[in-house]
Short mmCIF file of C-alpha atoms in Angstrom, two decimals:
data_model
loop_
_atom_site.label_atom_id
_atom_site.label_comp_id
_atom_site.label_asym_id
_atom_site.label_seq_id
_atom_site.Cartn_x
_atom_site.Cartn_y
_atom_site.Cartn_z
CA GLU N 27 46.94 1.18 36.60
CA ALA N 28 47.25 1.46 40.36
CA GLY N 29 47.53 4.95 41.77
CA VAL N 30 49.80 6.26 44.49
CA THR N 31 49.29 4.32 47.69
CA GLN N 32 50.17 5.33 51.22
CA PHE N 33 50.34 3.43 54.46
CA PRO N 34 49.06 3.74 57.11
CA SER N 35 45.94 5.77 56.41
CA HIS N 36 45.90 7.03 59.98
CA SER N 37 48.44 6.98 62.80
CA VAL N 38 48.06 8.17 66.37
CA ILE N 39 51.24 8.41 68.42
CA GLU N 40 52.42 10.13 71.55
CA LYS N 41 54.82 13.04 71.61
CA GLY N 42 58.37 11.74 71.57
CA GLN N 43 57.57 8.53 69.71
CA THR N 44 58.71 7.61 66.22
CA VAL N 45 56.47 7.10 63.19
CA THR N 46 57.31 5.90 59.70
CA LEU N 47 55.05 6.67 56.78
CA ARG N 48 55.28 4.78 53.52
CA CYS N 49 54.49 5.79 49.95
CA ASP N 50 54.34 3.59 46.86
CA PRO N 51 54.33 5.72 43.70
CA ILE N 52 52.69 4.84 40.42
CA SER N 53 54.78 2.15 38.77
CA GLY N 54 57.47 3.64 36.54
CA HIS N 55 57.30 7.12 38.03
CA ASP N 56 60.81 8.30 38.79
CA ASN N 57 59.69 11.43 40.62
CA LEU N 58 58.27 11.18 44.12
CA TYR N 59 57.20 14.08 46.30
CA TRP N 60 56.16 14.48 49.91
CA TYR N 61 53.77 17.21 51.01
CA ARG N 62 51.87 17.86 54.21
CA ARG N 63 48.89 19.83 55.33
CA VAL N 64 48.63 20.99 58.91
CA MET N 65 45.28 22.11 60.29
CA GLY N 66 43.98 25.27 58.68
CA LYS N 67 46.94 25.73 56.38
CA GLU N 68 47.77 25.07 52.76
CA ILE N 69 49.34 21.88 51.50
CA LYS N 70 53.08 22.49 51.69
CA PHE N 71 55.96 20.83 49.88
CA LEU N 72 58.48 18.81 51.87
CA LEU N 73 60.83 17.17 49.40
CA HIS N 74 61.34 15.67 45.96
CA PHE N 75 63.11 12.46 44.94
CA VAL N 76 64.29 11.60 41.46
CA LYS N 77 64.73 7.86 41.63
CA GLU N 78 66.70 7.36 44.84
CA SER N 79 68.28 10.84 44.93
CA LYS N 80 66.97 13.81 46.86
CA GLN N 81 66.47 16.52 44.26
CA ASP N 82 64.99 19.17 46.53
CA GLU N 83 64.55 18.96 50.29
CA SER N 84 63.99 22.66 50.87
CA GLY N 85 60.63 22.08 52.54
CA MET N 86 61.77 19.68 55.24
CA PRO N 87 60.96 21.46 58.51
CA ASN N 88 63.85 20.19 60.64
CA ASN N 89 66.18 17.26 61.22
CA ARG N 90 63.51 15.24 63.01
CA PHE N 91 62.22 14.33 59.55
CA LEU N 92 64.10 11.75 57.49
CA ALA N 93 63.01 10.66 54.03
CA GLU N 94 64.44 7.75 52.12
CA ARG N 95 63.82 6.09 48.79
CA THR N 96 66.14 3.14 48.64
CA GLY N 97 66.19 1.47 45.22
CA GLY N 98 64.16 4.26 43.70
CA THR N 99 60.80 2.60 44.28
CA TYR N 100 58.81 3.19 47.46
CA SER N 101 59.68 5.93 49.93
CA THR N 102 59.49 6.27 53.69
CA LEU N 103 59.20 9.40 55.79
CA LYS N 104 60.25 8.97 59.40
CA VAL N 105 59.48 11.47 62.13
CA GLN N 106 61.66 11.03 65.20
CA PRO N 107 60.88 12.21 67.81
CA ALA N 108 57.39 13.39 66.95
CA GLU N 109 56.13 16.72 68.28
CA LEU N 110 52.57 18.00 68.60
CA GLU N 111 53.02 20.39 65.68
CA ASP N 112 53.80 17.47 63.36
CA SER N 113 50.12 16.52 63.35
CA GLY N 114 48.55 16.82 59.95
CA VAL N 115 47.97 14.95 56.73
CA TYR N 116 51.05 13.77 54.84
CA PHE N 117 50.60 13.34 51.10
CA CYS N 118 52.82 11.63 48.62
CA ALA N 119 52.71 12.36 44.90
CA SER N 120 54.49 10.94 41.88
CA LYS N 121 55.24 12.09 38.36
CA LEU N 122 56.49 10.28 35.30
CA GLY N 123 59.26 12.36 33.70
CA THR N 124 61.41 15.40 34.27
CA GLY N 125 60.39 18.97 33.65
CA GLY N 126 56.67 19.59 33.28
CA GLY N 127 54.04 17.01 33.91
CA GLU N 128 51.30 16.18 36.29
CA GLN N 129 51.83 15.18 39.90
CA TYR N 130 49.41 12.51 41.05
CA PHE N 131 48.61 12.37 44.74
CA GLY N 132 47.97 9.53 47.10
CA PRO N 133 45.18 9.45 49.69
CA GLY N 134 47.42 10.73 52.47
CA THR N 135 48.36 9.58 55.95
CA ARG N 136 46.63 11.39 58.78
CA LEU N 137 49.11 11.74 61.64
CA THR N 138 47.92 12.69 65.09
CA VAL N 139 50.52 13.39 67.77
CA THR N 140 49.07 13.54 71.29
CA GLN W 23 52.24 38.11 51.25
CA LYS W 24 51.46 34.49 50.35
CA GLU W 25 52.60 33.30 46.95
CA VAL W 26 49.13 31.94 46.15
CA GLU W 27 45.86 33.35 47.46
CA GLN W 28 42.57 31.49 47.27
CA ASP W 29 39.30 32.41 48.92
CA PRO W 30 38.50 29.40 51.14
CA GLY W 31 34.74 30.00 50.93
CA PRO W 32 32.65 28.02 51.59
CA LEU W 33 30.57 28.37 48.43
CA SER W 34 27.10 26.89 48.09
CA VAL W 35 25.24 26.83 44.76
CA PRO W 36 22.13 25.15 43.34
CA GLU W 37 22.45 22.25 40.93
CA GLY W 38 22.94 23.44 37.36
CA ALA W 39 24.68 26.70 38.33
CA ILE W 40 27.89 27.92 36.76
CA VAL W 41 30.65 27.98 39.35
CA SER W 42 33.67 30.24 39.17
CA LEU W 43 36.71 29.56 41.34
CA ASN W 44 39.76 31.80 41.36
CA CYS W 45 43.30 32.16 42.60
CA THR W 46 45.78 34.97 42.45
CA TYR W 47 49.52 34.64 42.73
CA SER W 48 52.53 36.84 43.18
CA ASN W 49 55.42 34.81 41.73
CA SER W 50 55.86 35.71 38.06
CA ALA W 51 58.03 32.60 37.58
CA PHE W 52 55.00 30.31 37.82
CA GLN W 53 54.38 28.62 34.47
CA TYR W 54 52.42 25.47 35.34
CA PHE W 55 48.93 25.84 36.75
CA MET W 56 46.76 23.09 38.13
CA TRP W 57 43.39 22.57 39.69
CA TYR W 58 42.89 19.67 42.05
CA ARG W 59 39.62 18.38 43.45
CA GLN W 60 39.64 16.82 46.90
CA TYR W 61 36.79 14.88 48.39
CA SER W 62 36.57 14.55 52.14
CA ARG W 63 39.29 12.30 53.62
CA LYS W 64 40.76 11.63 50.14
CA GLY W 65 43.86 12.83 48.35
CA PRO W 66 43.87 15.69 45.82
CA GLU W 67 42.77 14.51 42.37
CA LEU W 68 44.19 16.33 39.36
CA LEU W 69 41.40 18.01 37.44
CA MET W 70 43.03 20.45 35.04
CA TYR W 71 46.63 21.15 34.04
CA THR W 72 47.70 24.18 32.03
CA TYR W 73 51.06 25.41 30.88
CA SER W 74 51.53 29.16 30.59
CA SER W 75 48.57 31.33 29.55
CA GLY W 76 45.30 30.57 27.86
CA ASN W 77 42.23 28.44 28.24
CA LYS W 78 41.74 24.72 28.51
CA GLU W 79 38.42 22.93 28.38
CA ASP W 80 37.55 19.43 29.49
CA GLY W 81 33.88 18.56 29.49
CA ARG W 82 32.08 20.81 31.96
CA PHE W 83 35.36 22.26 33.25
CA THR W 84 37.29 25.22 31.83
CA ALA W 85 40.57 26.50 33.21
CA GLN W 86 41.82 29.98 32.39
CA VAL W 87 45.19 31.52 33.07
CA ASP W 88 45.85 35.26 32.81
CA LYS W 89 49.54 35.72 33.49
CA SER W 90 49.42 39.48 32.96
CA SER W 91 47.06 39.74 35.93
CA LYS W 92 48.53 36.75 37.81
CA TYR W 93 45.05 35.29 38.02
CA ILE W 94 43.73 31.81 37.30
CA SER W 95 40.17 30.56 37.18
CA LEU W 96 38.24 27.32 37.05
CA PHE W 97 34.70 27.33 35.67
CA ILE W 98 32.29 24.48 36.22
CA ARG W 99 29.23 24.45 33.97
CA ASP W 100 25.99 22.66 34.82
CA SER W 101 27.27 21.89 38.30
CA GLN W 102 26.21 18.60 39.87
CA PRO W 103 25.95 17.46 43.50
CA SER W 104 28.87 15.13 42.75
CA ASP W 105 31.00 18.26 42.19
CA SER W 106 30.73 19.03 45.90
CA ALA W 107 34.33 18.95 47.10
CA THR W 108 37.26 21.20 47.97
CA TYR W 109 38.98 22.71 44.95
CA LEU W 110 42.64 23.59 45.25
CA CYS W 111 44.71 25.63 42.86
CA ALA W 112 48.39 24.79 42.60
CA MET W 113 51.23 26.16 40.55
CA ARG W 114 54.92 25.83 40.00
CA ALA W 115 57.80 27.48 38.21
CA GLN W 116 59.56 26.11 35.14
CA GLY W 117 63.04 24.83 35.86
CA GLY W 118 64.56 24.63 39.29
CA SER W 119 62.35 23.27 42.04
CA GLU W 120 59.34 21.21 40.99
CA LYS W 121 57.47 21.96 44.20
CA LEU W 122 53.82 22.81 43.85
CA VAL W 123 52.60 25.86 45.73
CA PHE W 124 48.98 25.46 46.76
CA GLY W 125 46.13 27.76 47.61
CA LYS W 126 44.13 27.02 50.74
CA GLY W 127 41.31 25.40 48.81
CA MET W 128 37.67 26.43 48.28
CA LYS W 129 34.95 24.19 49.71
CA LEU W 130 32.10 23.91 47.19
CA THR W 131 28.67 22.46 47.88
CA VAL W 132 26.23 21.91 45.01
CA ASN W 133 22.70 21.51 46.34
CA PRO W 134 20.23 19.26 44.48
#
């Protein structure tokens, strides 16, 4: 069974540009999560989709971040316009059912904003 | 005060040693406790998953949860060089948000 995949693995953009990150969850997993880790800090939650609906977006830092999951399969996270402090590693995770259960993480996208 | 505290180390041990990794937390609503292992430039890999209190063993790994003390531990027996990685504790509440709250991660090196 394929794991969570993320694309690209690394992105370098200039301040003010737009970047779109993609996550493909494990097949059949209705729950999809975005997290990020900025330098020297803990991994922090951004938001949670159940199928195509946003269940919890309490961790989204500001309105420059837009997450979508059209059709309830893959998800995209767009940062527009990017700022220097957005640099970090963005992880996606997926989980099978509701309630408890393990979240499985992807390899992450390393975003560098210069 | 952070919700989850984890000594970031680093920790260096000889091969074969018993390793003890720990996290403390402040939110009494946490019911699900996880340990993830992360190799350099990779994503976190789920190692152990525990609901509520008690112990769980899987091969050389044992996870313990003491909710009365708000303290969780991961023990690695007969440590191997391949165990060298960053170990992250994570936890979440039951009901409501499913967000995981992570510790900073402890970098472990097992020397042959």
